[in-house]
Short mmCIF file of C-alpha atoms in Angstrom, two decimals:
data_model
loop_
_atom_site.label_atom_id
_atom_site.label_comp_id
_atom_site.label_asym_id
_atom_site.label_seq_id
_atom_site.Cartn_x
_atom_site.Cartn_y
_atom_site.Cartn_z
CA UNK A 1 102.63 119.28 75.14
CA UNK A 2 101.18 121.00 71.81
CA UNK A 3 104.84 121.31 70.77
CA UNK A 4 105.55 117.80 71.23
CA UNK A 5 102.38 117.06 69.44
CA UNK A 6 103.79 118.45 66.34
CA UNK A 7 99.78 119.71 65.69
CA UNK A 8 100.06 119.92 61.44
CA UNK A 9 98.09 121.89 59.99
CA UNK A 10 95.11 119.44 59.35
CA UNK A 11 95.47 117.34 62.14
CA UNK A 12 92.21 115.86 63.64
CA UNK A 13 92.99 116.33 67.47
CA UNK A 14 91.71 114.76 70.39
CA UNK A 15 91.86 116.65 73.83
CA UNK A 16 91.06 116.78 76.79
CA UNK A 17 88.41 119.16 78.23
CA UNK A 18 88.94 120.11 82.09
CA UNK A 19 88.17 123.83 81.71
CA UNK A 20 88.46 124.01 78.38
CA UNK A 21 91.77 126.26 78.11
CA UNK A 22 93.59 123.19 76.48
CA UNK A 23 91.10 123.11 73.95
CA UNK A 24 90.93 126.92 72.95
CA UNK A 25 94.60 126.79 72.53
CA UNK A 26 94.64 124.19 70.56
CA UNK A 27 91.69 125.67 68.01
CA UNK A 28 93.93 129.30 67.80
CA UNK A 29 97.11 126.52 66.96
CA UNK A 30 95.16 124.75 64.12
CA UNK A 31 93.14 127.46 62.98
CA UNK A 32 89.70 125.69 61.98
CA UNK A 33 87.96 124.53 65.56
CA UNK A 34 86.18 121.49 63.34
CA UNK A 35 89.38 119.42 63.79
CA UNK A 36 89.44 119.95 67.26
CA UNK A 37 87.36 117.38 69.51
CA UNK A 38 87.20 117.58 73.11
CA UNK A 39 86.07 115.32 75.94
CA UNK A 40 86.08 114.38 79.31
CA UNK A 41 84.16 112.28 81.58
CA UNK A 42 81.90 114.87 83.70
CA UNK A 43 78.75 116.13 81.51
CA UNK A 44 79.22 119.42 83.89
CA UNK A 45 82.36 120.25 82.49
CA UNK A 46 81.95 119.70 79.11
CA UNK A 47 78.48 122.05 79.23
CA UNK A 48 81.07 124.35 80.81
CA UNK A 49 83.81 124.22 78.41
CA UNK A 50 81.33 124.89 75.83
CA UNK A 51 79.79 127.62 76.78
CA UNK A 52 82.99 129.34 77.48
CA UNK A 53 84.35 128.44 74.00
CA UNK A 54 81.22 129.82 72.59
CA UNK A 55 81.49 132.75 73.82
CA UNK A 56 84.98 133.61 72.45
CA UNK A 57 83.82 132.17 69.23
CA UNK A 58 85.34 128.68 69.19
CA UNK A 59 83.03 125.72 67.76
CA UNK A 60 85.31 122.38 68.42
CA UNK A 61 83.49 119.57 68.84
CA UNK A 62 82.75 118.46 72.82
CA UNK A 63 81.70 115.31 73.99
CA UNK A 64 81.12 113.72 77.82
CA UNK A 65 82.98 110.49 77.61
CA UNK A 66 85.52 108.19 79.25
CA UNK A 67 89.15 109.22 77.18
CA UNK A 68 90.45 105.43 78.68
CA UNK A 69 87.17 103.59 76.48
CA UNK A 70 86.24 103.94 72.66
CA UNK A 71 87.03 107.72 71.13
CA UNK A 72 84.52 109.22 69.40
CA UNK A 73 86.34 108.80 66.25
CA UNK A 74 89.84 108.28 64.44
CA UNK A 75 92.56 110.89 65.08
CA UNK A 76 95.96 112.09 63.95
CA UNK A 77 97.03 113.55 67.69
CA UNK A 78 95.83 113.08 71.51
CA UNK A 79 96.97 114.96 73.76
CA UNK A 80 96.05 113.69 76.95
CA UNK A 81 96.03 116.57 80.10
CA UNK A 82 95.07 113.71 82.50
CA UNK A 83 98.01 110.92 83.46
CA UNK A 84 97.05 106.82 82.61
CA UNK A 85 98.62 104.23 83.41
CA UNK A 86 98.69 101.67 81.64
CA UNK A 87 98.54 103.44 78.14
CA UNK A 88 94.73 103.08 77.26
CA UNK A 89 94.41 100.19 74.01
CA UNK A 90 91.75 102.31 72.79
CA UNK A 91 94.04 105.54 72.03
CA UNK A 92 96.28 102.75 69.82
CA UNK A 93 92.79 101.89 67.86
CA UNK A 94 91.78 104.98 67.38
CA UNK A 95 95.01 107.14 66.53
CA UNK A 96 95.66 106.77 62.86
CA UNK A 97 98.95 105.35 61.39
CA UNK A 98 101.56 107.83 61.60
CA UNK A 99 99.45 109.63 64.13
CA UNK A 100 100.79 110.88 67.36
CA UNK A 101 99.43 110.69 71.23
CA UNK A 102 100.97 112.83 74.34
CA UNK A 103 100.05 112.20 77.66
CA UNK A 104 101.94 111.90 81.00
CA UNK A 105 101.96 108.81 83.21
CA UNK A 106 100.21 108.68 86.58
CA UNK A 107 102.02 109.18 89.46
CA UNK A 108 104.90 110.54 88.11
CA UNK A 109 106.04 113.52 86.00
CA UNK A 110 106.97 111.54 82.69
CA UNK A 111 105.94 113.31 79.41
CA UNK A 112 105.75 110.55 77.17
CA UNK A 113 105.80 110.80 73.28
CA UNK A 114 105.10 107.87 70.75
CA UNK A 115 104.16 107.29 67.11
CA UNK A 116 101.85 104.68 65.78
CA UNK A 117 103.56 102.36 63.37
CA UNK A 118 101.27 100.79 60.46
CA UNK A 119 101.22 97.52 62.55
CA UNK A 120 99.54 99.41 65.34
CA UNK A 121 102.38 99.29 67.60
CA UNK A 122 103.78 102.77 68.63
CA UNK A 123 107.13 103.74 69.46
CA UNK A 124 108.55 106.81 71.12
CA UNK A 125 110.47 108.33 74.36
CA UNK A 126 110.04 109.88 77.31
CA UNK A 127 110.85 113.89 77.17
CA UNK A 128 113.62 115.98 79.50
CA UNK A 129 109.94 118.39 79.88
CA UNK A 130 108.46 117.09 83.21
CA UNK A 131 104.38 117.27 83.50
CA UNK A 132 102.45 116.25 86.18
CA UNK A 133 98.57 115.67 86.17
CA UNK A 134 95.49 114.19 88.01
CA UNK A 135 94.83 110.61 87.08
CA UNK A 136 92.35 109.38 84.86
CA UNK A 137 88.59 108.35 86.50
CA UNK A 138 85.98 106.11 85.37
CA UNK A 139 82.60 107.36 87.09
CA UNK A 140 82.43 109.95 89.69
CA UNK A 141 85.10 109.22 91.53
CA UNK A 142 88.99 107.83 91.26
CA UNK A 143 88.96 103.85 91.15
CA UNK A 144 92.63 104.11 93.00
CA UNK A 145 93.03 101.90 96.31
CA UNK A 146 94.67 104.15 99.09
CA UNK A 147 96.31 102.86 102.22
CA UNK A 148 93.83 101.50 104.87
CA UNK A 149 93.55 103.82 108.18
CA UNK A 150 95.58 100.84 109.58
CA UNK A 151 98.49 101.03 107.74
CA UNK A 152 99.01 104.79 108.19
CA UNK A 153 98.25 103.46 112.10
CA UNK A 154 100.53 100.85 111.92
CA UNK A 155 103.48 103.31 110.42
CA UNK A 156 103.35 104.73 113.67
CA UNK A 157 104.81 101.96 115.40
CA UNK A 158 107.96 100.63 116.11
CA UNK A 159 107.94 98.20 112.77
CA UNK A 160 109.50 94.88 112.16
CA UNK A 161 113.08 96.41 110.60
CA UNK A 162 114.72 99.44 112.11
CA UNK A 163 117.42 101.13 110.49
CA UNK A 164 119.47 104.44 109.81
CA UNK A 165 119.49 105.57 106.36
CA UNK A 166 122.27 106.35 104.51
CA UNK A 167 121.07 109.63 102.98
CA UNK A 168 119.45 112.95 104.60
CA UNK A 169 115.89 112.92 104.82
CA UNK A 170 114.02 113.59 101.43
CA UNK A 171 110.60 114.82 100.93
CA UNK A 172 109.44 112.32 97.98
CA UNK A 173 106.74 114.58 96.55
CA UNK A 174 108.67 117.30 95.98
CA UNK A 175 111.21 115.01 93.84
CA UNK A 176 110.42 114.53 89.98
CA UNK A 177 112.76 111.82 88.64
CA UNK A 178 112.77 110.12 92.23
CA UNK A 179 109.45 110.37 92.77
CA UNK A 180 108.90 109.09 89.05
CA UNK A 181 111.18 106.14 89.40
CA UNK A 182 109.75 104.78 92.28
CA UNK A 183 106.37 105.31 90.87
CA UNK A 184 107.61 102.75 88.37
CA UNK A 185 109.04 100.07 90.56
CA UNK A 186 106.62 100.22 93.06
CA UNK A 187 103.19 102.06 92.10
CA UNK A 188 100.95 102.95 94.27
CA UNK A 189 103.00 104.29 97.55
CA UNK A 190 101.63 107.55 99.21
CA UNK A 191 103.77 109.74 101.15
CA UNK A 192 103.26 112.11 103.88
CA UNK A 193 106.19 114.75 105.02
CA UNK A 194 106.46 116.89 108.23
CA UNK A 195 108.48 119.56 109.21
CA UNK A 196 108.38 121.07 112.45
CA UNK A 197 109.50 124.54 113.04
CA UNK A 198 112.64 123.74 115.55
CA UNK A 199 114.06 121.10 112.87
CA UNK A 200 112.84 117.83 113.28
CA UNK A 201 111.21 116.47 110.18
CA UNK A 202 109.52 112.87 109.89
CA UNK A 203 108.58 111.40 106.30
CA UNK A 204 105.93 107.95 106.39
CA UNK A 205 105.49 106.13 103.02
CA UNK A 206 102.34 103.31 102.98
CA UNK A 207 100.64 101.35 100.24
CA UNK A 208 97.48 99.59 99.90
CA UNK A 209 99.15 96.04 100.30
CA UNK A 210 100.09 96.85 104.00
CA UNK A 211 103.99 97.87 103.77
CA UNK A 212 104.75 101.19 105.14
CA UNK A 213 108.21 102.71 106.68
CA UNK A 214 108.26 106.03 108.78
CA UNK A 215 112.08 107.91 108.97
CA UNK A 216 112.74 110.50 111.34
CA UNK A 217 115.57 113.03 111.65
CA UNK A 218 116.19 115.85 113.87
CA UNK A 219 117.33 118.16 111.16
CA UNK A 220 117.93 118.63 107.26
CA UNK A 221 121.18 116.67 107.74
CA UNK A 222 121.23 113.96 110.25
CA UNK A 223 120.55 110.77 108.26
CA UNK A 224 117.45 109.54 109.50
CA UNK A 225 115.91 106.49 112.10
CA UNK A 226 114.02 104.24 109.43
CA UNK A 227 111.44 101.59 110.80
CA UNK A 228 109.49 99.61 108.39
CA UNK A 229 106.70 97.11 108.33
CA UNK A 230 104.45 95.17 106.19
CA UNK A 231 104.99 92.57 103.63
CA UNK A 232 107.71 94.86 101.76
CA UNK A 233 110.73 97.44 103.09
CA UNK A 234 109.19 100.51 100.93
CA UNK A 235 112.31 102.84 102.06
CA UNK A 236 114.69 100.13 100.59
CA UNK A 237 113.35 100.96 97.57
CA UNK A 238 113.70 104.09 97.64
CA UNK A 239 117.08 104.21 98.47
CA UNK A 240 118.47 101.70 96.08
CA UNK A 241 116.97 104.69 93.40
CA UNK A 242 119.10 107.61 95.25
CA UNK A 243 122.08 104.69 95.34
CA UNK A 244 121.43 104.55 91.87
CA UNK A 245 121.16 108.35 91.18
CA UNK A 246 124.60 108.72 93.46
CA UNK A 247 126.54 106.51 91.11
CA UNK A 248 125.50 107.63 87.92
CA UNK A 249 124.44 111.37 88.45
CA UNK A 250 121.09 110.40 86.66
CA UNK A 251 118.40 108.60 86.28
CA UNK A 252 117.10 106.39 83.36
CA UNK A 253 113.41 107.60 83.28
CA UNK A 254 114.32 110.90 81.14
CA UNK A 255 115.52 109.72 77.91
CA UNK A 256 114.15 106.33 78.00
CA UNK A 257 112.52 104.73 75.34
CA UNK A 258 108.72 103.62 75.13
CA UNK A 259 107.87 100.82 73.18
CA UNK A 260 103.72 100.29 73.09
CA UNK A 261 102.26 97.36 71.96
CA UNK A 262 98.85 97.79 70.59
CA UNK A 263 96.61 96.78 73.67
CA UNK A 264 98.30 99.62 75.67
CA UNK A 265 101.37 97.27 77.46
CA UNK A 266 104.12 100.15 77.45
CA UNK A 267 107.84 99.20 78.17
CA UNK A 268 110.36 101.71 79.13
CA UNK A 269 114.05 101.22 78.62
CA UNK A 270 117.70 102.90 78.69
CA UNK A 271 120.84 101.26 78.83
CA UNK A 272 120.20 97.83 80.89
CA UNK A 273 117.39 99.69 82.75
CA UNK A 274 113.53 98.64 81.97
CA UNK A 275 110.16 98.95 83.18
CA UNK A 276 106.75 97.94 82.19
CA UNK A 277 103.57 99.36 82.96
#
């Protein structure tokens, strides 16, 4: 991420603090610690971080703070080790013109890269690198709805749409540009995947808005029993993405384009493909 950063030689950077590796790098990459600012939202950390940096001689400067409301400052990079979604409006205020952020989006394992224009707009891509990482939070916890207990209870059942899938059974997780796609059409999904010993393997997605679908198979490559339920066919989604990937031997999210307007609104696109978060 450094290396897509481009760090200059006097860039003021903006990091974030976690255990504070991130941030030593980045003060042995620039050379002088003072342009070096680091934050995150838990005071525990940051005390943390600090004394660790301390110790191996490293003065950057440390803050507790939220990274998604106003920066302590004006920089020329952030680099972002937690995902966001949607692109915080406060990174576009206070990364200077000509400046660079790099961050990854929630939920998936997009890299994206973007430049702020003089107009406050920022333009970039997202990178062939894949990079996966916790989601932002706000307070002490994650502010991200889950699935009800019902819904995984309901994906049980027998479901209002039954069919056979076209494709062997995937385990979503384990996917990047699948899992990153669908994370784009239809955010918020949570998947569960079982494999038994003798074969049989059963995969359930649910989201907080009551859809859910359950597909079963009794090995790697038996297509699978799909039921679904809920106010949306979740596995339909997720096959029209492997129809797509079958076709084209790709997907659009690598390579795609970000265009970021400056209260955050970022719009992906390749070829006739889009998506806005």
């Amino acid at each position: 991420m450094y290396r897509h950063a481009m760090l200059g030689p006097d860039s003021h950077t903006l990091v974030t603090t976690g255990t504070g590796y991130g941030t030593a790098l980045a003060c042995r990459r620039l050379r002088d610690p003072s342009l070096v600012t680091s934050i995150d939202i838990d005071p525990y950390l940051v005390t943390a971080a600090t004394e660790r940096l301390d110790a191996i001689g490293l003065h950057p400067r440390t803050a507790a703070c939220d990274i998604t409301t106003n920066l302590p400052g004006e920089f020329d990079r952030i680099v972002s080790t937690v995902s966001v979604r949607p692109l915080p409006a406060s990174w576009l205020h206070g990364l200077r013109p000509g400046g660079r952020l790099v961050t990854t989006i929630a939920g998936t394992g997009l890299l994206l890269v973007a430049d702020k224009a003089d107009d406050g707009t920022a333009n970039g891509y997202i990178t062939a690198d894949q990079a996966s990482f916790m989601r932002t939070r706000h307070g002490d916890d994650y502010d991200t709805a889950s699935p009800p207990p019902s819904v995984w209870d309901a994906a049980d059942g027998d479901g209002d749409t039954v069919t056979t899938s076209r494709y062997p059974l995937l385990d979503v997780q384990n996917t990047w540009d699948i899992r990153s796609m669908l994370e784009l059409q239809a955010p918020g999904i949570e998947h569960r995947f079982h494999r038994s010993t003798d074969g049989p393997r059963t995969a359930w997605m649910a989201h907080p808005d009551g859809s859910w679908a359950r597909a079963a198979a009794p090995d790697r490559r038996t297509s699978p029993l799909v039921h679904q339920g809920g106010p949306r066919r979740l596995w339909d989604t997720l096959e029209t993405i492997r129809d797509r990937l079958n076709r084209t031997g790709q997907l659009p999210v690598h390579g795609a384009q970000a265009t970021i307007t400056p209260d955050g609104q970022t719009t992906l696109r390749r070829g006739r493909w889009s998506a806005t978060l």
